[in-house]
PDB file of C-alpha atoms in Angstrom:
ATOM      1  CA  PRO A 218    -141.060  24.735 -25.512  1.00 89.00           C
ATOM      2  CA  ALA A 219    -141.778  23.102 -22.128  1.00 95.00           C
ATOM      3  CA  TYR A 220    -138.890  20.625 -22.429  1.00 97.00           C
ATOM      4  CA  ALA A 221    -136.442  23.376 -23.417  1.00 97.00           C
ATOM      5  CA  ASP A 222    -137.674  25.532 -20.550  1.00 96.00           C
ATOM      6  CA  PHE A 223    -137.330  22.659 -18.100  1.00 97.00           C
ATOM      7  CA  CYS A 224    -133.766  21.924 -19.250  1.00 97.00           C
ATOM      8  CA  ARG A 225    -132.873  25.617 -19.007  1.00 97.00           C
ATOM      9  CA  ARG A 226    -134.188  25.712 -15.467  1.00 96.00           C
ATOM     10  CA  LEU A 227    -132.163  22.637 -14.527  1.00 97.00           C
ATOM     11  CA  ASP A 228    -129.023  24.067 -16.150  1.00 97.00           C
ATOM     12  CA  HIS A 229    -129.410  27.190 -14.012  1.00 97.00           C
ATOM     13  CA  GLY A 230    -129.731  25.124 -10.842  1.00 96.00           C
ATOM     14  CA  GLU A 231    -133.369  26.012 -10.322  1.00 95.00           C
ATOM     15  CA  ARG A 232    -135.335  23.622  -8.148  1.00 92.00           C
ATOM     16  CA  THR A 233    -138.467  22.291  -9.732  1.00 92.00           C
ATOM     17  CA  ALA A 234    -141.435  20.368  -8.402  1.00 89.00           C
ATOM     18  CA  ILE A 235    -140.896  17.874 -11.221  1.00 94.00           C
ATOM     19  CA  ASP A 236    -138.294  15.111 -10.983  1.00 95.00           C
ATOM     20  CA  PRO A 237    -135.059  16.344 -12.611  1.00 96.00           C
ATOM     21  CA  TYR A 238    -134.767  13.011 -14.440  1.00 96.00           C
ATOM     22  CA  ALA A 239    -137.296  14.513 -16.855  1.00 97.00           C
ATOM     23  CA  GLY A 240    -134.402  16.497 -18.311  1.00 97.00           C
ATOM     24  CA  GLU A 241    -132.614  13.409 -19.635  1.00 97.00           C
ATOM     25  CA  ASN A 242    -134.355  13.505 -23.022  1.00 97.00           C
ATOM     26  CA  PRO A 243    -137.746  14.370 -24.522  1.00 97.00           C
ATOM     27  CA  ALA A 244    -139.078  10.819 -24.067  1.00 97.00           C
ATOM     28  CA  GLU A 245    -138.231  10.831 -20.350  1.00 98.00           C
ATOM     29  CA  PHE A 246    -139.703  14.320 -20.067  1.00 97.00           C
ATOM     30  CA  PHE A 247    -142.989  13.008 -21.429  1.00 96.00           C
ATOM     31  CA  ALA A 248    -142.890   9.925 -19.190  1.00 97.00           C
ATOM     32  CA  VAL A 249    -142.117  11.885 -16.020  1.00 97.00           C
ATOM     33  CA  LEU A 250    -144.733  14.520 -16.787  1.00 96.00           C
ATOM     34  CA  LEU A 251    -147.347  11.860 -17.456  1.00 94.00           C
ATOM     35  CA  GLU A 252    -146.511  10.227 -14.127  1.00 94.00           C
ATOM     36  CA  THR A 253    -146.688  13.613 -12.395  1.00 94.00           C
ATOM     37  CA  PHE A 254    -150.005  14.298 -14.127  1.00 92.00           C
ATOM     38  CA  PHE A 255    -151.544  11.302 -12.387  1.00 90.00           C
ATOM     39  CA  MET A 256    -149.596  11.242  -9.105  1.00 89.00           C
ATOM     40  CA  ALA A 257    -149.268  14.969  -8.312  1.00 90.00           C
ATOM     41  CA  PRO A 258    -151.485  16.811 -10.797  1.00 91.00           C
ATOM     42  CA  LEU A 259    -151.527  20.156  -9.002  1.00 90.00           C
ATOM     43  CA  ARG A 260    -147.728  20.178  -9.063  1.00 92.00           C
ATOM     44  CA  LEU A 261    -147.706  19.785 -12.845  1.00 94.00           C
ATOM     45  CA  TRP A 262    -150.528  22.302 -13.264  1.00 93.00           C
ATOM     46  CA  ALA A 263    -148.589  24.869 -11.210  1.00 92.00           C
ATOM     47  CA  GLU A 264    -145.381  24.513 -13.234  1.00 94.00           C
ATOM     48  CA  TYR A 265    -146.685  23.833 -16.745  1.00 95.00           C
ATOM     49  CA  PRO A 266    -150.414  24.583 -16.990  1.00 94.00           C
ATOM     50  CA  GLN A 267    -150.503  24.300 -20.786  1.00 95.00           C
ATOM     51  CA  VAL A 268    -148.895  20.856 -20.664  1.00 95.00           C
ATOM     52  CA  TYR A 269    -151.358  19.870 -17.948  1.00 93.00           C
ATOM     53  CA  ASP A 270    -154.293  21.006 -20.090  1.00 94.00           C
ATOM     54  CA  ARG A 271    -153.041  19.046 -23.100  1.00 95.00           C
ATOM     55  CA  LEU A 272    -152.554  15.889 -21.043  1.00 94.00           C
ATOM     56  CA  ALA A 273    -156.028  16.302 -19.547  1.00 92.00           C
ATOM     57  CA  THR A 274    -157.469  16.517 -23.038  1.00 93.00           C
ATOM     58  CA  PHE A 275    -155.338  13.622 -24.302  1.00 93.00           C
ATOM     59  CA  CYS A 276    -156.162  11.341 -21.344  1.00 90.00           C
ATOM     60  CA  GLY A 277    -159.763  12.493 -20.999  1.00 89.00           C
ATOM     61  CA  VAL A 278    -159.451  13.074 -17.240  1.00 87.00           C
ATOM     62  CA  ASP A 279    -158.704  15.949 -14.880  1.00 89.00           C
ATOM     63  CA  PRO A 280    -156.906  14.456 -11.875  1.00 88.00           C
ATOM     64  CA  ALA A 281    -156.223  17.895 -10.351  1.00 84.00           C
ATOM     65  CA  GLU A 282    -159.916  18.245  -9.644  1.00 81.00           C
ATOM     66  CA  GLY A 283    -159.847  15.139  -7.468  1.00 74.00           C
ATOM     67  CA  GLU A 284    -156.603  16.143  -5.750  1.00 71.00           C
ATOM     68  CA  ALA A 285    -157.926  19.615  -4.975  1.00 66.00           C
ATOM     69  CA  ARG A 286    -161.134  18.126  -3.551  1.00 73.00           C
ATOM     70  CA  ALA A 287    -159.128  15.708  -1.368  1.00 70.00           C
ATOM     71  CA  ILE A 288    -156.957  18.554  -0.048  1.00 68.00           C
ATOM     72  CA  GLN A 289    -160.042  20.616   0.724  1.00 69.00           C
ATOM     73  CA  GLU A 290    -161.759  17.716   2.511  1.00 74.00           C
ATOM     74  CA  HIS A 291    -158.603  16.998   4.534  1.00 72.00           C
ATOM     75  CA  TRP A 292    -158.271  20.644   5.535  1.00 74.00           C
ATOM     76  CA  LEU A 293    -161.936  20.916   6.508  1.00 77.00           C
ATOM     77  CA  ALA A 294    -161.746  17.725   8.541  1.00 78.00           C
ATOM     78  CA  ASN A 295    -158.768  19.074  10.488  1.00 79.00           C
ATOM     79  CA  HIS A 296    -160.056  22.623  10.933  1.00 73.00           C
ATOM     80  CA  LYS A 297    -163.612  22.123  12.092  1.00 73.00           C
ATOM     81  CA  ALA A 298    -164.988  24.974  14.126  1.00 63.00           C
ATOM     82  CA  THR A 299    -165.654  23.981  17.699  1.00 59.00           C
ATOM     83  CA  PRO A 300    -168.994  25.136  19.098  1.00 58.00           C
TER      84      PRO A 300
END
């Protein structure tokens, strides 16, 4: 269902946070989503949370947790309250 949905979105000219090359075929879809899972996990989680959850289970890691923590730390470092 996710691949069909992604292709439908591309066919309708919708912009996605996932590289459009993923629409070439199911194998490329898997490859691009796996790359996105590790390189931009929150992006994948936002667009296809069920796919993200399955990849997290399959790979045994949750990279979004680390990305979210890094974003939070960056924000806090740049928005410190001045006394």
